[in-house]
Amino acid sequence: MAKGEGYRVVLLASPRGYCAGVERAVEVVRAALRLFGAPVYVRKQIVHNAHVVATLAREGAIFVESEEEVPEGNVVVFSAHGVSPAVHARARARRLRVIDATCPLVMKVHAEARRFASRGYTLFLIGHAGHEEVEGTMGEAPERIKLVQSAEEALEVEAEDPKRVAYLTQTTLSQDDAEEIIAVLRRRFPSLVGPPTEDICYATQNRQDAVRLVASRSQLVLVVGSTNSSNSNRLVEVARRAGARAELVEDASAVNPAWLEGVDVVGLTSGASAPEYLVQGVLELLARAGFNRVEEIRVAEEQVSFELPAALKERALGGIAEGPAARLATGAERGVAPSEPAPAAPG
Ligand code: SF4
């Protein structure tokens, strides 16, 4: 449907929203609350979404900035973005019961960092300073990893042995930015090696591919996500590069009606940490503004899911022996309305 045919259309990107790592991390907190009882401490935002954090806080989670704020001996969940070995060591020293909700795809990057560092490589980590995932990965080998945030920095960065260099990337980067930076590093360091498989994860890639296509046919693209969500910010950038105006919105209340003036085709997507009910809220707002046709633009099917951490499964098995009340169930098995509307399946 195109501008000028008398319709106001929403092009809904797919995949969008929750990835398998976020789905699992949110479920980890809920399972910990069921198995251990409130309060359960969570180090940092479990995923970068203000609505999810507020909902879990209402259910009994206490969010803290540091493991050192958790009273000794208590249960603490580490967020989906991963932590450095130093954080694990401090948690051990405080005798905390750790449940690690680090996404398995972030763990893969940590393992690559350890492997390259143990073989004496200088590692260029392509990512954004201050992001928790970057802090966690750098903590695996702080003496060997150099953060590279841009093509300009790639022109300047040095290596102890230019023949023994490797790169890794944050999982939520823009594919275009990463390729540009890797190309500069390759020109400067012809021996550069990379990870065996791409670090930018399947969910990041699929959401960027979908929004690129949607943006090429839209005048305005709305990305539902929080301002501290790396992958949501990258979706805004990808949409802009594809030629559309693009705005990041926390939820429907953040949509400025003035943005919709003179617009007939709006693209809509959401970051990997944004629950689907927030997208539905924006769709309702757009419907009230006359955008009554919704067309889904799907670029990939996602079937990825991750198991819960072993620490929870073991506790759950113990719980079955003690009685059914402690049984570990998935959200679907619970069959009760969660205090937030049920998230969509991954993707
Ligand atoms: Fe894991 Fe990718 Fe989701 Fe991050 S965006 S939690 S790496 S699946």
Tab-separated table of C-alpha atoms and ligand atoms in Angstrom:
chain	number	residue	atom	x	y	z
A	1	MET	CA	0.000	0.000	0.000
A	2	ALA	CA	1.479	3.303	-0.916
A	3	LYS	CA	1.032	6.919	-0.016
A	4	GLY	CA	-1.847	8.596	-1.801
A	5	GLU	CA	-4.181	5.571	-2.111
A	6	GLY	CA	-6.441	6.827	0.661
A	7	TYR	CA	-5.248	4.449	3.384
A	8	ARG	CA	-3.126	5.017	6.415
A	9	VAL	CA	-1.034	1.905	6.794
A	10	VAL	CA	1.167	0.376	9.481
A	11	LEU	CA	4.007	-1.839	8.256
A	12	LEU	CA	4.747	-4.134	11.182
A	13	ALA	CA	8.271	-5.536	11.211
A	14	SER	CA	8.787	-9.206	11.964
A	15	PRO	CA	10.764	-10.522	13.760
A	16	ARG	CA	10.576	-7.846	16.422
A	17	GLY	CA	10.553	-7.725	20.216
A	18	TYR	CA	11.659	-10.352	22.696
A	19	CYS	CA	14.607	-12.513	21.695
A	20	ALA	CA	15.288	-15.907	23.241
A	21	GLY	CA	17.882	-14.446	25.646
A	22	VAL	CA	15.464	-11.854	27.017
A	23	GLU	CA	12.598	-14.352	27.227
A	24	ARG	CA	14.851	-16.609	29.288
A	25	ALA	CA	16.205	-13.843	31.535
A	26	VAL	CA	12.717	-12.619	32.473
A	27	GLU	CA	11.646	-16.208	33.132
A	28	VAL	CA	14.747	-16.757	35.283
A	29	VAL	CA	13.693	-13.955	37.645
A	30	ARG	CA	10.124	-15.252	37.828
A	31	ALA	CA	11.304	-18.820	38.416
A	32	ALA	CA	13.698	-17.624	41.143
A	33	LEU	CA	10.844	-15.776	42.837
A	34	ARG	CA	8.678	-18.909	42.729
A	35	LEU	CA	11.414	-21.236	43.949
A	36	PHE	CA	13.175	-19.083	46.547
A	37	GLY	CA	10.447	-16.574	47.412
A	38	ALA	CA	10.770	-12.786	47.485
A	39	PRO	CA	12.928	-10.889	47.649
A	40	VAL	CA	15.236	-11.981	44.864
A	41	TYR	CA	18.023	-9.526	44.113
A	42	VAL	CA	18.848	-8.722	40.498
A	43	ARG	CA	22.179	-7.128	39.604
A	44	LYS	CA	21.486	-4.301	37.109
A	45	GLN	CA	18.399	-4.202	34.929
A	46	ILE	CA	17.675	-7.829	34.012
A	47	VAL	CA	17.037	-6.597	30.447
A	48	HIS	CA	17.134	-2.997	29.247
A	49	ASN	CA	13.434	-2.197	29.416
A	50	ALA	CA	11.845	0.072	32.003
A	51	HIS	CA	8.424	-1.660	31.839
A	52	VAL	CA	9.884	-5.128	32.372
A	53	VAL	CA	11.970	-3.933	35.317
A	54	ALA	CA	8.996	-2.179	36.940
A	55	THR	CA	6.803	-5.264	36.508
A	56	LEU	CA	9.376	-7.606	38.059
A	57	ALA	CA	9.974	-5.159	40.901
A	58	ARG	CA	6.252	-5.307	41.689
A	59	GLU	CA	6.506	-9.118	41.748
A	60	GLY	CA	9.285	-9.026	44.370
A	61	ALA	CA	12.584	-8.482	42.563
A	62	ILE	CA	14.975	-5.936	44.051
A	63	PHE	CA	17.252	-4.334	41.462
A	64	VAL	CA	20.715	-3.291	42.619
A	65	GLU	CA	23.671	-1.769	40.813
A	66	SER	CA	26.311	-3.947	42.441
A	67	GLU	CA	26.592	-7.423	43.961
A	68	GLU	CA	28.006	-5.648	47.019
A	69	GLU	CA	24.537	-4.243	47.781
A	70	VAL	CA	23.093	-7.756	48.164
A	71	PRO	CA	22.929	-8.946	51.777
A	72	GLU	CA	25.291	-11.874	52.378
A	73	GLY	CA	23.886	-15.300	51.606
A	74	ASN	CA	20.960	-14.020	49.511
A	75	VAL	CA	19.881	-15.037	46.009
A	76	VAL	CA	21.131	-12.793	43.210
A	77	VAL	CA	20.356	-13.003	39.510
A	78	PHE	CA	22.920	-11.725	37.024
A	79	SER	CA	21.390	-9.956	34.036
A	80	ALA	CA	21.193	-11.121	30.412
A	81	HIS	CA	24.142	-8.876	29.461
A	82	GLY	CA	26.705	-10.918	31.367
A	83	VAL	CA	29.244	-10.095	34.063
A	84	SER	CA	33.010	-10.252	34.389
A	85	PRO	CA	34.805	-12.970	36.396
A	86	ALA	CA	35.542	-10.301	39.038
A	87	VAL	CA	31.811	-9.949	39.722
A	88	HIS	CA	31.482	-13.708	40.170
A	89	ALA	CA	34.445	-13.639	42.569
A	90	ARG	CA	32.925	-10.849	44.681
A	91	ALA	CA	29.589	-12.708	44.766
A	92	ARG	CA	31.394	-15.834	46.001
A	93	ALA	CA	33.145	-13.809	48.684
A	94	ARG	CA	29.732	-12.627	49.894
A	95	ARG	CA	28.384	-16.201	49.793
A	96	LEU	CA	25.636	-15.142	47.409
A	97	ARG	CA	23.499	-17.775	45.711
A	98	VAL	CA	24.050	-16.810	42.083
A	99	ILE	CA	21.638	-17.537	39.271
A	100	ASP	CA	23.260	-16.422	36.065
A	101	ALA	CA	20.794	-15.222	33.409
A	102	THR	CA	23.559	-14.239	30.980
A	103	CYS	CA	22.358	-14.972	27.452
A	104	PRO	CA	24.141	-18.059	26.090
A	105	LEU	CA	25.114	-16.022	23.022
A	106	VAL	CA	26.918	-13.507	25.249
A	107	MET	CA	28.584	-16.426	27.049
A	108	LYS	CA	29.846	-17.571	23.640
A	109	VAL	CA	31.613	-14.208	23.194
A	110	HIS	CA	33.137	-14.516	26.683
A	111	ALA	CA	34.454	-17.983	25.788
A	112	GLU	CA	35.990	-16.606	22.573
A	113	ALA	CA	37.656	-13.810	24.550
A	114	ARG	CA	39.190	-16.327	26.965
A	115	ARG	CA	40.342	-18.586	24.128
A	116	PHE	CA	42.040	-15.818	22.110
A	117	ALA	CA	43.566	-14.228	25.214
A	118	SER	CA	44.984	-17.542	26.423
A	119	ARG	CA	46.748	-17.900	23.058
A	120	GLY	CA	48.416	-14.502	23.436
A	121	TYR	CA	46.269	-12.516	21.011
A	122	THR	CA	45.499	-8.832	21.350
A	123	LEU	CA	41.725	-8.614	21.100
A	124	PHE	CA	39.821	-5.718	19.577
A	125	LEU	CA	36.334	-5.684	21.061
A	126	ILE	CA	34.026	-3.694	18.804
A	127	GLY	CA	31.324	-2.189	20.999
A	128	HIS	CA	30.140	0.734	23.086
A	129	ALA	CA	31.922	1.939	26.222
A	130	GLY	CA	29.885	1.669	29.391
A	131	HIS	CA	27.495	-0.995	28.089
A	132	GLU	CA	27.199	-3.831	30.600
A	133	GLU	CA	27.862	-6.488	27.975
A	134	VAL	CA	31.116	-4.767	26.992
A	135	GLU	CA	32.188	-4.426	30.642
A	136	GLY	CA	31.513	-8.117	31.208
A	137	THR	CA	33.391	-9.280	28.110
A	138	MET	CA	36.363	-6.988	28.759
A	139	GLY	CA	36.578	-8.367	32.261
A	140	GLU	CA	37.469	-11.796	30.836
A	141	ALA	CA	40.934	-10.548	29.842
A	142	PRO	CA	41.298	-6.854	30.679
A	143	GLU	CA	45.008	-6.822	29.927
A	144	ARG	CA	44.530	-8.188	26.397
A	145	ILE	CA	41.276	-6.546	25.198
A	146	LYS	CA	41.079	-3.110	23.573
A	147	LEU	CA	37.709	-1.493	23.001
A	148	VAL	CA	37.138	-0.091	19.507
A	149	GLN	CA	34.017	2.042	19.187
A	150	SER	CA	34.323	3.538	15.715
A	151	ALA	CA	36.189	3.433	12.409
A	152	GLU	CA	38.227	6.399	13.666
A	153	GLU	CA	39.319	4.455	16.727
A	154	ALA	CA	40.130	1.475	14.499
A	155	LEU	CA	42.600	3.727	12.653
A	156	GLU	CA	44.456	4.500	15.880
A	157	VAL	CA	44.378	1.328	17.953
A	158	GLU	CA	47.707	-0.516	18.417
A	159	ALA	CA	48.630	-4.122	19.127
A	160	GLU	CA	51.604	-5.581	20.953
A	161	ASP	CA	52.151	-8.067	18.108
A	162	PRO	CA	50.329	-6.933	14.929
A	163	LYS	CA	50.460	-10.509	13.618
A	164	ARG	CA	48.540	-11.888	16.575
A	165	VAL	CA	45.312	-9.930	16.592
A	166	ALA	CA	41.656	-10.885	16.699
A	167	TYR	CA	38.341	-9.087	16.920
A	168	LEU	CA	35.084	-9.774	18.725
A	169	THR	CA	31.901	-7.712	18.713
A	170	GLN	CA	29.115	-6.771	21.070
A	171	THR	CA	26.058	-8.889	20.184
A	172	THR	CA	23.738	-5.947	19.534
A	173	LEU	CA	25.785	-3.808	17.143
A	174	SER	CA	24.666	-2.425	13.825
A	175	GLN	CA	25.892	-4.874	11.187
A	176	ASP	CA	26.893	-1.979	8.919
A	177	ASP	CA	28.955	-0.233	11.624
A	178	ALA	CA	30.676	-3.460	12.615
A	179	GLU	CA	31.583	-4.275	9.009
A	180	GLU	CA	33.035	-0.804	8.490
A	181	ILE	CA	35.193	-1.086	11.624
A	182	ILE	CA	36.315	-4.638	10.792
A	183	ALA	CA	37.315	-3.479	7.284
A	184	VAL	CA	39.567	-0.762	8.758
A	185	LEU	CA	41.138	-3.238	11.188
A	186	ARG	CA	41.734	-5.735	8.363
A	187	ARG	CA	43.503	-3.107	6.261
A	188	ARG	CA	45.779	-2.249	9.174
A	189	PHE	CA	46.246	-5.797	10.465
A	190	PRO	CA	46.187	-8.290	7.556
A	191	SER	CA	46.556	-11.224	9.991
A	192	LEU	CA	43.378	-10.238	11.835
A	193	VAL	CA	41.174	-13.183	12.739
A	194	GLY	CA	37.581	-13.149	13.902
A	195	PRO	CA	35.250	-15.412	15.843
A	196	PRO	CA	34.340	-18.757	14.216
A	197	THR	CA	30.740	-17.567	13.964
A	198	GLU	CA	29.339	-14.049	13.943
A	199	ASP	CA	29.045	-12.408	17.401
A	200	ILE	CA	26.206	-10.103	16.359
A	201	CYS	CA	23.375	-12.395	17.341
A	202	TYR	CA	20.570	-13.833	15.205
A	203	ALA	CA	17.970	-11.624	16.932
A	204	THR	CA	19.899	-8.418	16.291
A	205	GLN	CA	20.433	-9.363	12.648
A	206	ASN	CA	16.813	-10.357	12.019
A	207	ARG	CA	15.392	-7.218	13.662
A	208	GLN	CA	17.755	-4.988	11.684
A	209	ASP	CA	16.956	-6.777	8.395
A	210	ALA	CA	13.222	-6.411	9.058
A	211	VAL	CA	13.353	-2.740	9.989
A	212	ARG	CA	15.567	-1.953	6.980
A	213	LEU	CA	12.915	-3.368	4.665
A	214	VAL	CA	10.059	-1.685	6.524
A	215	ALA	CA	11.861	1.667	6.573
A	216	SER	CA	12.449	1.564	2.816
A	217	ARG	CA	8.639	1.664	2.394
A	218	SER	CA	7.722	3.986	5.295
A	219	GLN	CA	7.781	7.713	5.924
A	220	LEU	CA	8.131	7.294	9.661
A	221	VAL	CA	9.364	4.322	11.700
A	222	LEU	CA	8.528	3.922	15.394
A	223	VAL	CA	10.842	1.679	17.414
A	224	VAL	CA	9.454	0.573	20.776
A	225	GLY	CA	12.271	0.302	23.292
A	226	SER	CA	14.008	1.977	26.213
A	227	THR	CA	16.648	4.655	25.720
A	228	ASN	CA	19.352	2.466	27.301
A	229	SER	CA	18.571	-0.467	25.005
A	230	SER	CA	21.498	-0.819	22.617
A	231	ASN	CA	19.725	-2.945	20.049
A	232	SER	CA	16.689	-0.600	20.013
A	233	ASN	CA	18.907	2.402	19.321
A	234	ARG	CA	20.566	0.483	16.501
A	235	LEU	CA	17.112	-0.180	14.965
A	236	VAL	CA	16.478	3.574	14.894
A	237	GLU	CA	19.810	4.135	13.134
A	238	VAL	CA	19.189	1.378	10.596
A	239	ALA	CA	15.746	2.815	9.787
A	240	ARG	CA	17.200	6.294	9.301
A	241	ARG	CA	19.926	4.974	7.032
A	242	ALA	CA	17.228	3.287	4.964
A	243	GLY	CA	15.662	6.697	4.372
A	244	ALA	CA	12.828	6.979	6.901
A	245	ARG	CA	12.360	9.328	9.817
A	246	ALA	CA	12.643	7.178	12.930
A	247	GLU	CA	11.840	7.661	16.603
A	248	LEU	CA	12.492	5.540	19.692
A	249	VAL	CA	9.450	5.360	21.975
A	250	GLU	CA	9.164	3.779	25.402
A	251	ASP	CA	5.459	3.091	24.810
A	252	ALA	CA	2.358	4.568	23.148
A	253	SER	CA	2.335	7.565	25.483
A	254	ALA	CA	5.640	8.720	23.989
A	255	VAL	CA	4.297	8.976	20.440
A	256	ASN	CA	4.016	12.646	19.500
A	257	PRO	CA	0.857	13.143	17.388
A	258	ALA	CA	2.684	15.809	15.372
A	259	TRP	CA	4.983	13.087	13.991
A	260	LEU	CA	1.983	11.511	12.226
A	261	GLU	CA	0.875	14.653	10.380
A	262	GLY	CA	1.056	14.124	6.630
A	263	VAL	CA	2.207	10.523	7.104
A	264	ASP	CA	0.362	7.673	5.384
A	265	VAL	CA	2.758	4.799	6.003
A	266	VAL	CA	4.219	4.171	9.447
A	267	GLY	CA	6.686	1.378	10.130
A	268	LEU	CA	6.607	-0.235	13.567
A	269	THR	CA	9.067	-2.499	15.333
A	270	SER	CA	10.459	-3.138	18.809
A	271	GLY	CA	13.802	-3.904	20.395
A	272	ALA	CA	14.730	-7.325	21.718
A	273	SER	CA	13.895	-6.337	25.294
A	274	ALA	CA	10.490	-4.734	24.612
A	275	PRO	CA	7.371	-6.766	25.481
A	276	GLU	CA	4.849	-7.242	22.678
A	277	TYR	CA	2.011	-5.615	24.655
A	278	LEU	CA	3.794	-2.265	24.243
A	279	VAL	CA	3.721	-2.716	20.456
A	280	GLN	CA	0.026	-3.538	20.648
A	281	GLY	CA	-0.490	-0.307	22.592
A	282	VAL	CA	1.151	1.680	19.801
A	283	LEU	CA	-0.964	-0.154	17.210
A	284	GLU	CA	-4.104	0.856	19.124
A	285	LEU	CA	-2.968	4.463	19.218
A	286	LEU	CA	-2.230	4.391	15.494
A	287	ALA	CA	-5.648	2.841	14.796
A	288	ARG	CA	-7.271	5.745	16.637
A	289	ALA	CA	-5.263	8.076	14.402
A	290	GLY	CA	-6.710	6.380	11.303
A	291	PHE	CA	-4.017	3.781	10.609
A	292	ASN	CA	-6.464	0.933	10.193
A	293	ARG	CA	-4.537	-1.317	7.855
A	294	VAL	CA	-1.716	-3.367	9.301
A	295	GLU	CA	0.620	-5.251	7.000
A	296	GLU	CA	3.263	-7.537	8.476
A	297	ILE	CA	6.666	-7.559	6.796
A	298	ARG	CA	8.408	-10.791	7.810
A	299	VAL	CA	12.008	-11.478	6.879
A	300	ALA	CA	12.748	-14.546	9.019
A	301	GLU	CA	11.200	-17.231	11.208
A	302	GLU	CA	12.755	-17.654	14.651
A	303	GLN	CA	12.679	-20.962	16.514
A	304	VAL	CA	15.417	-20.235	19.069
A	305	SER	CA	14.878	-20.915	22.755
A	306	PHE	CA	17.296	-21.418	25.634
A	307	GLU	CA	17.017	-23.665	28.668
A	308	LEU	CA	16.887	-22.194	32.144
A	309	PRO	CA	20.170	-22.157	34.117
A	310	ALA	CA	21.185	-25.393	35.833
A	311	ALA	CA	20.983	-23.745	39.280
A	312	LEU	CA	17.239	-23.260	38.809
A	313	LYS	CA	16.580	-26.667	37.320
A	314	GLU	CA	18.363	-28.407	40.202
A	315	ARG	CA	16.407	-26.391	42.740
A	316	ALA	CA	13.185	-27.178	40.901
A	317	LEU	CA	13.889	-30.909	40.968
A	318	GLY	CA	14.440	-30.646	44.706
A	319	GLY	CA	11.181	-28.767	44.867
A	320	ILE	CA	9.257	-31.576	43.207
A	321	ALA	CA	10.509	-33.969	45.863
A	322	GLU	CA	9.407	-31.503	48.543
A	323	GLY	CA	6.032	-30.808	47.011
A	324	PRO	CA	4.329	-29.544	43.896
A	325	ALA	CA	4.210	-25.944	45.106
A	326	ALA	CA	7.875	-25.523	44.337
A	327	ARG	CA	7.594	-26.972	40.853
A	328	LEU	CA	9.410	-25.055	38.171
A	329	ALA	CA	7.015	-24.175	35.385
A	330	THR	CA	7.422	-22.093	32.299
A	331	GLY	CA	5.152	-19.088	31.796
A	332	ALA	CA	2.974	-21.109	29.438
A	333	GLU	CA	2.678	-24.016	31.864
A	334	ARG	CA	1.696	-21.685	34.705
A	335	GLY	CA	-1.556	-20.933	32.935
A	336	VAL	CA	-2.087	-17.852	35.076
A	337	ALA	CA	-2.079	-14.289	33.974
A	338	PRO	CA	1.290	-12.768	34.698
A	339	SER	CA	1.209	-9.280	36.086
A	340	GLU	CA	2.272	-8.018	32.703
A	341	PRO	CA	0.444	-9.159	29.570
A	342	ALA	CA	2.024	-12.351	28.292
A	343	PRO	CA	4.997	-11.620	26.062
A	344	ALA	CA	5.001	-12.939	22.536
A	345	ALA	CA	7.047	-16.016	21.824
A	346	PRO	CA	10.596	-15.138	20.873
A	347	GLY	CA	10.560	-13.185	17.655
B	1	SF4	FE1	21.017	-12.894	23.548
B	1	SF4	FE2	20.932	-11.593	21.222
B	1	SF4	FE3	18.935	-11.366	22.912
B	1	SF4	FE4	21.276	-10.236	23.499
B	1	SF4	S1	19.883	-9.663	21.820
B	1	SF4	S2	19.959	-11.400	24.886
B	1	SF4	S3	22.673	-11.754	22.613
B	1	SF4	S4	19.587	-13.279	21.861
